[in-house]
Short mmCIF file of C-alpha atoms in Angstrom, two decimals:
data_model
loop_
_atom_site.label_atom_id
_atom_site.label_comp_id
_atom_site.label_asym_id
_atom_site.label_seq_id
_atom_site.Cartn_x
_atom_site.Cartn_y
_atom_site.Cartn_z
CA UNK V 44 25.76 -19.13 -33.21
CA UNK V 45 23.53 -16.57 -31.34
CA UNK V 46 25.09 -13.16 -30.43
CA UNK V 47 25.72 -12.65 -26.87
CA UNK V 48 28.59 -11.80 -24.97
CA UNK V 49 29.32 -14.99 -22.63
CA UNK V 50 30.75 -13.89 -19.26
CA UNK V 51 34.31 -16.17 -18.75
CA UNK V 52 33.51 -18.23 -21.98
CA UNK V 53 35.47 -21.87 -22.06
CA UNK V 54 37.17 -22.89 -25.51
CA UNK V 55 34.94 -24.22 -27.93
CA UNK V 56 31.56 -23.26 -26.01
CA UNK V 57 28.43 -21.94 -28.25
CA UNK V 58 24.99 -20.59 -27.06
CA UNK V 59 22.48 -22.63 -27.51
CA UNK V 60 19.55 -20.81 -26.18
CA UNK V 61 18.91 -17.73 -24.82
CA UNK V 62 16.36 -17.32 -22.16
CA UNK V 63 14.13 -14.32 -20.35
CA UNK V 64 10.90 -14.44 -18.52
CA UNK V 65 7.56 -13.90 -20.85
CA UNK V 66 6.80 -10.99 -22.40
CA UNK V 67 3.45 -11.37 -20.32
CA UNK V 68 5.73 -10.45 -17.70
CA UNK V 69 7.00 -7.17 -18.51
CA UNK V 70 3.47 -6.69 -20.28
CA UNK V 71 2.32 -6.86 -16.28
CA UNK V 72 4.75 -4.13 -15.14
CA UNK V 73 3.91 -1.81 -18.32
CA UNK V 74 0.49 -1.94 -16.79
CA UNK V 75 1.15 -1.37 -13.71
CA UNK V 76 2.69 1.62 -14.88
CA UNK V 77 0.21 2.64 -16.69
CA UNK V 78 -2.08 2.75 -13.35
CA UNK V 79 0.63 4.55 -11.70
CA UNK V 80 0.58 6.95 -14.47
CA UNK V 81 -3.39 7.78 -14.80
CA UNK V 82 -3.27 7.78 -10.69
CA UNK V 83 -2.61 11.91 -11.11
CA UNK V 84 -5.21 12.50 -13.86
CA UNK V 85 -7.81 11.08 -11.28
CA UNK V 86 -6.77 12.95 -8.34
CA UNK V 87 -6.69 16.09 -10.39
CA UNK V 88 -10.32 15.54 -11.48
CA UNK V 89 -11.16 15.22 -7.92
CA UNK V 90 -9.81 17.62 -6.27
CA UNK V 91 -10.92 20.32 -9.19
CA UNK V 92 -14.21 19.33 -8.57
CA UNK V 93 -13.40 20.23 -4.80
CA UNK V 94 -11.74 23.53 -5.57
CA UNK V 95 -12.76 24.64 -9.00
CA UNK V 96 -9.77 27.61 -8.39
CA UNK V 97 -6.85 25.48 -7.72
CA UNK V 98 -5.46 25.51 -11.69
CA UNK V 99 -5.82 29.74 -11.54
CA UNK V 100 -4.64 29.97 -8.24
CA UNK V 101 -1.22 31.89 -7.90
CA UNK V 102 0.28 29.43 -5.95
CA UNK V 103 -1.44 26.22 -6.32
CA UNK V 104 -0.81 26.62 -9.84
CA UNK V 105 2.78 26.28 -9.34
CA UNK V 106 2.44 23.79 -6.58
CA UNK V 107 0.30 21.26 -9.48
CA UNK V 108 3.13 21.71 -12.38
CA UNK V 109 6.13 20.63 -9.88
CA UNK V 110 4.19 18.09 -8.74
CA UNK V 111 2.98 16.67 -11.85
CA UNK V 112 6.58 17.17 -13.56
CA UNK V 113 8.20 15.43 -11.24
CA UNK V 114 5.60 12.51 -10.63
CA UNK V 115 6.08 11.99 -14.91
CA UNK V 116 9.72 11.76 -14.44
CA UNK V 117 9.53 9.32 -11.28
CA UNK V 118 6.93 7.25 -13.69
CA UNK V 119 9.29 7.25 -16.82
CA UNK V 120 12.33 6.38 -14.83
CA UNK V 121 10.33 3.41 -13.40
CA UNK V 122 9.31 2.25 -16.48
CA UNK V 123 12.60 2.49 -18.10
CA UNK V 124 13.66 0.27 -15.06
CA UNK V 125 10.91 -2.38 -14.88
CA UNK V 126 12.41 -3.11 -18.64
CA UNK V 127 15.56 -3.78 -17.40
CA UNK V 128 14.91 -5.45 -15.13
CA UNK V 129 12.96 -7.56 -17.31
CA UNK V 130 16.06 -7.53 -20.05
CA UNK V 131 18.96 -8.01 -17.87
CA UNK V 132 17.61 -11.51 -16.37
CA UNK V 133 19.05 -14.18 -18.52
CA UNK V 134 19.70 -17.63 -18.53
CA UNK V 135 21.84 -18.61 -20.95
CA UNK V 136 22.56 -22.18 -21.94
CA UNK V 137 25.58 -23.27 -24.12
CA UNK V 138 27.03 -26.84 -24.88
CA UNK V 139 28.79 -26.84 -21.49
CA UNK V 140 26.84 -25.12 -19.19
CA UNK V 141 24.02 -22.91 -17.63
CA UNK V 142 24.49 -19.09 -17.10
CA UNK V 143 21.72 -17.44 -15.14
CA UNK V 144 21.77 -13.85 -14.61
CA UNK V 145 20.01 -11.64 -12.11
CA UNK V 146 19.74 -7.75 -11.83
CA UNK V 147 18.27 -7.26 -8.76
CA UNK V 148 17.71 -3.17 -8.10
CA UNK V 149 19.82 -0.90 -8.69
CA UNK V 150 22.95 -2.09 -7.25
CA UNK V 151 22.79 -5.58 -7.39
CA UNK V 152 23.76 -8.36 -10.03
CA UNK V 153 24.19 -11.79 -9.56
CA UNK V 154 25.85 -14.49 -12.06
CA UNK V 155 25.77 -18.29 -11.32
CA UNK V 156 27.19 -21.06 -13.64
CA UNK V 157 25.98 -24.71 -13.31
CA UNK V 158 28.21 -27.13 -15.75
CA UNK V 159 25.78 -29.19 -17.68
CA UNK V 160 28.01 -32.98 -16.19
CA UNK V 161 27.00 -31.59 -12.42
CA UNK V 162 23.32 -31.86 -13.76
CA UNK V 163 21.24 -34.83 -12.13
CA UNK V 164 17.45 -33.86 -13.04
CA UNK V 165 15.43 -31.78 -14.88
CA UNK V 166 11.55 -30.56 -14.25
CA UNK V 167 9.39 -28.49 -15.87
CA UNK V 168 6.38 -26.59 -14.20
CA UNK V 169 3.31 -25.02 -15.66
CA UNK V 170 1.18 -24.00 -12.47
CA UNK V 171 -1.73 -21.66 -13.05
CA UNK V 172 -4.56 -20.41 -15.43
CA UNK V 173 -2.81 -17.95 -16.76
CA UNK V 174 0.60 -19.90 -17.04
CA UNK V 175 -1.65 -22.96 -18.46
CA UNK V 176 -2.89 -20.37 -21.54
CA UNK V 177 -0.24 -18.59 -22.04
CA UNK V 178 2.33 -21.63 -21.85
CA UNK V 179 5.34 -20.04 -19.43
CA UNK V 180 6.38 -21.60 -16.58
CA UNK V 181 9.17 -22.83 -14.01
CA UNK V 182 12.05 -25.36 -14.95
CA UNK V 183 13.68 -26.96 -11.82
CA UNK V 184 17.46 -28.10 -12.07
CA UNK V 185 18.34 -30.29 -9.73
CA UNK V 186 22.56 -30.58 -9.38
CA UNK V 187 25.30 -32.31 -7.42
CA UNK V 188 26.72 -29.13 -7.06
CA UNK V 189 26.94 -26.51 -3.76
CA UNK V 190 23.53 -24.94 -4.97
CA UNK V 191 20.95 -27.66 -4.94
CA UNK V 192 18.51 -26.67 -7.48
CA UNK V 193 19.12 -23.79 -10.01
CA UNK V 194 15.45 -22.46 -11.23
CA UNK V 195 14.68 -20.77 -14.38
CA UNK V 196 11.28 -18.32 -13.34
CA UNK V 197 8.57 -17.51 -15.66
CA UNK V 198 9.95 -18.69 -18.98
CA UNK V 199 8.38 -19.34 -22.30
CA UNK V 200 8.00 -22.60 -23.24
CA UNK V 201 9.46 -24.68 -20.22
CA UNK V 202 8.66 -28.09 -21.44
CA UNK V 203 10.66 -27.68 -24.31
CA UNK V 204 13.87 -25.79 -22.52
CA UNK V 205 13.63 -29.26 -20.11
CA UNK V 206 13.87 -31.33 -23.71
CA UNK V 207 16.92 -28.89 -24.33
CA UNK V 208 18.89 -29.76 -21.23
CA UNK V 209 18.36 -33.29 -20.81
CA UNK V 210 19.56 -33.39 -24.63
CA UNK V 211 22.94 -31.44 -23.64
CA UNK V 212 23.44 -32.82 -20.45
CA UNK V 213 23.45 -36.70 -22.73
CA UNK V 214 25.56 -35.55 -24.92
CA UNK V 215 27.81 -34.20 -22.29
CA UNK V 216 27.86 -37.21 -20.82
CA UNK V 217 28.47 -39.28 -24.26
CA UNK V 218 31.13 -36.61 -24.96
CA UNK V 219 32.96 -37.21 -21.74
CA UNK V 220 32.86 -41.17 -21.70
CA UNK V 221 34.38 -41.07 -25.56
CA UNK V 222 37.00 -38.64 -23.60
CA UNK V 223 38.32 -40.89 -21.00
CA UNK V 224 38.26 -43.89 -23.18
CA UNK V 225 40.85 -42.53 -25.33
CA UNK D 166 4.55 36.62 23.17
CA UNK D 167 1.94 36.63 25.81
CA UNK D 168 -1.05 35.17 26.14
CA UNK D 169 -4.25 37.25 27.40
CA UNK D 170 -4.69 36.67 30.55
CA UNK D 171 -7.60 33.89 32.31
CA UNK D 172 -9.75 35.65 34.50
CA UNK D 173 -11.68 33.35 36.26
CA UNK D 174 -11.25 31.31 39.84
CA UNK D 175 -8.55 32.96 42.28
CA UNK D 176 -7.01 35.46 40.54
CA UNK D 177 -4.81 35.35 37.20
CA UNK D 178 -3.69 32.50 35.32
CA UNK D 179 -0.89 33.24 31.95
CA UNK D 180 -0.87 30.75 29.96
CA UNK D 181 2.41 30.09 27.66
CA UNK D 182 0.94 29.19 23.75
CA UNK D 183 2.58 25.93 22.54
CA UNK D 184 2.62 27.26 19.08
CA UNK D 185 5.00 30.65 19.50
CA UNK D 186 2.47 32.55 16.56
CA UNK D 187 0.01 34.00 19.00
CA UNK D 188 0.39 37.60 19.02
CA UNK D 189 -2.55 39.85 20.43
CA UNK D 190 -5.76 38.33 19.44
CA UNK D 191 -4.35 37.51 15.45
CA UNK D 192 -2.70 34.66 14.49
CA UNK D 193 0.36 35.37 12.68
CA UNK D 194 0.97 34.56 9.46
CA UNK D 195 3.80 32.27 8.14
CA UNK D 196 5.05 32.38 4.42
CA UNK D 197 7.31 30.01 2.72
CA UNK D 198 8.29 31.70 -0.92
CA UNK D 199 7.38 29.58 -3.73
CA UNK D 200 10.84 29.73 -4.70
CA UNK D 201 11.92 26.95 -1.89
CA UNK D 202 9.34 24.04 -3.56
CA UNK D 203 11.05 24.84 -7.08
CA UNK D 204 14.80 24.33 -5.20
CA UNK D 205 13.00 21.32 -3.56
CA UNK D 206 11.82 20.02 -7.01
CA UNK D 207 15.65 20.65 -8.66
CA UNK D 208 17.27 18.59 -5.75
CA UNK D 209 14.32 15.68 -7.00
CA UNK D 210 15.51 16.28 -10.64
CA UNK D 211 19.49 15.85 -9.74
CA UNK D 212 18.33 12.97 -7.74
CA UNK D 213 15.86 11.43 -10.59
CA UNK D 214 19.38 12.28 -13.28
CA UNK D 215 21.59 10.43 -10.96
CA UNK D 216 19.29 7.16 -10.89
CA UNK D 217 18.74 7.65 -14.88
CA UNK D 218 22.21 7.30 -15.15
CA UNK D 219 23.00 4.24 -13.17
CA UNK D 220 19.79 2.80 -15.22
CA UNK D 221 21.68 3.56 -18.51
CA UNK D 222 24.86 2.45 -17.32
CA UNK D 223 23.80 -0.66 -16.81
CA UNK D 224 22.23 -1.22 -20.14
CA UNK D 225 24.98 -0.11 -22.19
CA UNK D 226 27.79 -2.17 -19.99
CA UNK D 227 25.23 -5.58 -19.95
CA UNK D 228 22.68 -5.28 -21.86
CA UNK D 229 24.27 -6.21 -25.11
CA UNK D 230 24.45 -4.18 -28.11
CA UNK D 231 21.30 -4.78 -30.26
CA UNK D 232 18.29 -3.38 -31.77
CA UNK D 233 16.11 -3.62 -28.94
CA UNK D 234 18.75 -2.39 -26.38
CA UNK D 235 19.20 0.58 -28.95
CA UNK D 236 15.32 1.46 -29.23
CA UNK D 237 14.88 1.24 -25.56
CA UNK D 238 17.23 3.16 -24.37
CA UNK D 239 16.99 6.12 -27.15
CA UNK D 240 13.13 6.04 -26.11
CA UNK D 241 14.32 6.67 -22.60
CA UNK D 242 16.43 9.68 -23.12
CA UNK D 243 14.16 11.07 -25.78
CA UNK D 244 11.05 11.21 -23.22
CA UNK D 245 13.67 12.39 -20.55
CA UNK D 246 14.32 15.16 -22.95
CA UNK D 247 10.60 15.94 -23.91
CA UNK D 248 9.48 15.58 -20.13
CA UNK D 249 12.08 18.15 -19.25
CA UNK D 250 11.40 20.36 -22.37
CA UNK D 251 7.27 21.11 -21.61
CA UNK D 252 8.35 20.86 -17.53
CA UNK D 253 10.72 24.13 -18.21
CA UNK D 254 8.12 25.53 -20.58
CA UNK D 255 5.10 25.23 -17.93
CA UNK D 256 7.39 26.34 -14.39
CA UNK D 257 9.23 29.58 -16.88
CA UNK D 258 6.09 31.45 -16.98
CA UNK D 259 5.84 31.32 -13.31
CA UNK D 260 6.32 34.14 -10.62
CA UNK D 261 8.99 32.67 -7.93
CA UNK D 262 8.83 35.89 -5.97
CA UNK D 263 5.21 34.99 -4.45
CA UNK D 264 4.68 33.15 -0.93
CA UNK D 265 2.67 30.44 0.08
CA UNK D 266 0.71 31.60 3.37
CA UNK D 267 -0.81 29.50 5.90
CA UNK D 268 -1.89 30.27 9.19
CA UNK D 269 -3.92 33.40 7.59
CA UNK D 270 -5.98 34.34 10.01
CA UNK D 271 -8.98 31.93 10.98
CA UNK D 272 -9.48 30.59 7.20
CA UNK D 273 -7.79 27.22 7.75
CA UNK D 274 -4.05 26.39 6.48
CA UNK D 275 -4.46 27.74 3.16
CA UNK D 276 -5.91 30.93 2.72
CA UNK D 277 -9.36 30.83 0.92
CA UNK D 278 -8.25 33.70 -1.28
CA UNK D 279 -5.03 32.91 -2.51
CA UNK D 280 -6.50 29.22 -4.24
#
């Protein structure tokens, strides 16, 4: 059974799968950061080559070092955050239903729950060179329930998480029928 | 602070500056001590420790105990801790006590001399 802690977890229920978006994903944002990051070592080199004196100066000098410092620690903190905002974005799905989790800023967190016998159909979604290549995609859940469609965004392997739901939500099914016949 | 007076046309015009530095024929100069950016860059640092707190709050309460939860976040603090460490090692050697001047004279906003 995998380890995580299932928010309001039903008797009997185990994790099947455990599901975040592609590390190409948070690969993107570490690059982006990574840009942000070099953005001061290029402005530095230009402006020094404007005013060769502005590392002696008495009070430039100071003026660079806050600036810098605290353009690092704006940087780290934003990294730091891009991951967890990668991390804390789940979907989760167990033998009775789907869990998908969103952390969305600072202050915001969402959980919905979609019981796998409200499920009517399943689609998977690979749109895009990159997507194509690196095989992560979009899988579409179409239910009876209030929300319409629940969508898992930029996962590995979507084909194969379809398989996985269609193959719970039968079983569901068989499990219920063999339920109400007895 | 007055203006020198516009001779010209019928008799004498004052004019009232719109920026109240004008004395004489100088400009006057205007300091802010160096002291003020560092309080400035403190309030950004309380600011930056209240946000990395939130950040690891919310890792530790649902981010699941594991490995990679455990790696990530002692990365964070430990390049919080290093990023603060050579920050107080650079802005320590500095003197606090000196001004940044603008409006010197006619040399633009920052004084040529004191880059």
């Amino acid at each position: 059974m995998l380890k995580y802690r299932l928010p309001g977890a039903l008797p009997g229920e185990k994790i099947i799968k455990i599901l975040r978006k592609d590390l190409l994903i948070l690969f993107g944002k570490f690059i982006l950061t990574l840009i942000l990051a070099g953005l001061p070592a290029l402005v530095g080199f230009i402006m020094l080559n404007i005013y060769p004196n502005l590392w002696q100066g008495e009070t430039s000098y100071p003026l660079i070092v806050l600036a810098v410092s605290g353009y690092v620690l704006f940087i780290w903190l934003f990294l730091f955050f891009s991951f967890i905002d990668y991390y804390l974005d789940v979907w989760l799905i167990t033998s009775q239903r789907i869990i998908d989790i969103r952390q969305e800023g600072f202050f915001s967190r969402t959980v919905a729950e979609l019981k796998l016998s409200q499920i009517q159909d399943v689609t998977s979604e690979l749109k895009g060179v990159l997507k194509f290549i690196f095989r992560f995609g979009d899988v579409y859940v179409q239910t009876a329930g209030e929300v319409q469609r629940f969508t898992f965004r930029q996962i590995p392997h979507p084909e194969e998480v379809r398989d996985i739901i269609i193959k719970l939500v039968e079983e569901n099914k068989r499990h219920h029928a063999q339920c109400e016949k007895h | 602070m007055e203006s020198p007076p516009f001779k010209g046309g019928v008799g004498e015009v004052k004019l009232t500056p719109l920026i109240p530095l004008y004395k004489g024929d100088k400009l006057k100069n205007m300091t802010i001590p160096l002291i003020a950016f560092l309080y400035l860059y403190l309030l950004f640092v309380f600011i930056w420790s209240v946000f990395s707190l939130i950040a690891l709050y919310h890792m530790m309460k649902y981010g699941q105990i594991n490995f990679t939860t455990f790696i990530t976040t002692f990365a964070y603090i430990a390049g919080a801790i290093i990023i603060l460490s050579f920050s107080y090692e650079y802005l320590s050697r500095i003197d606090w006590n000196v001004g940044l001047t603008i409006l010197q004279g006619g040399a633009g906003l920052f004084g040529v001399d004191k880059f």
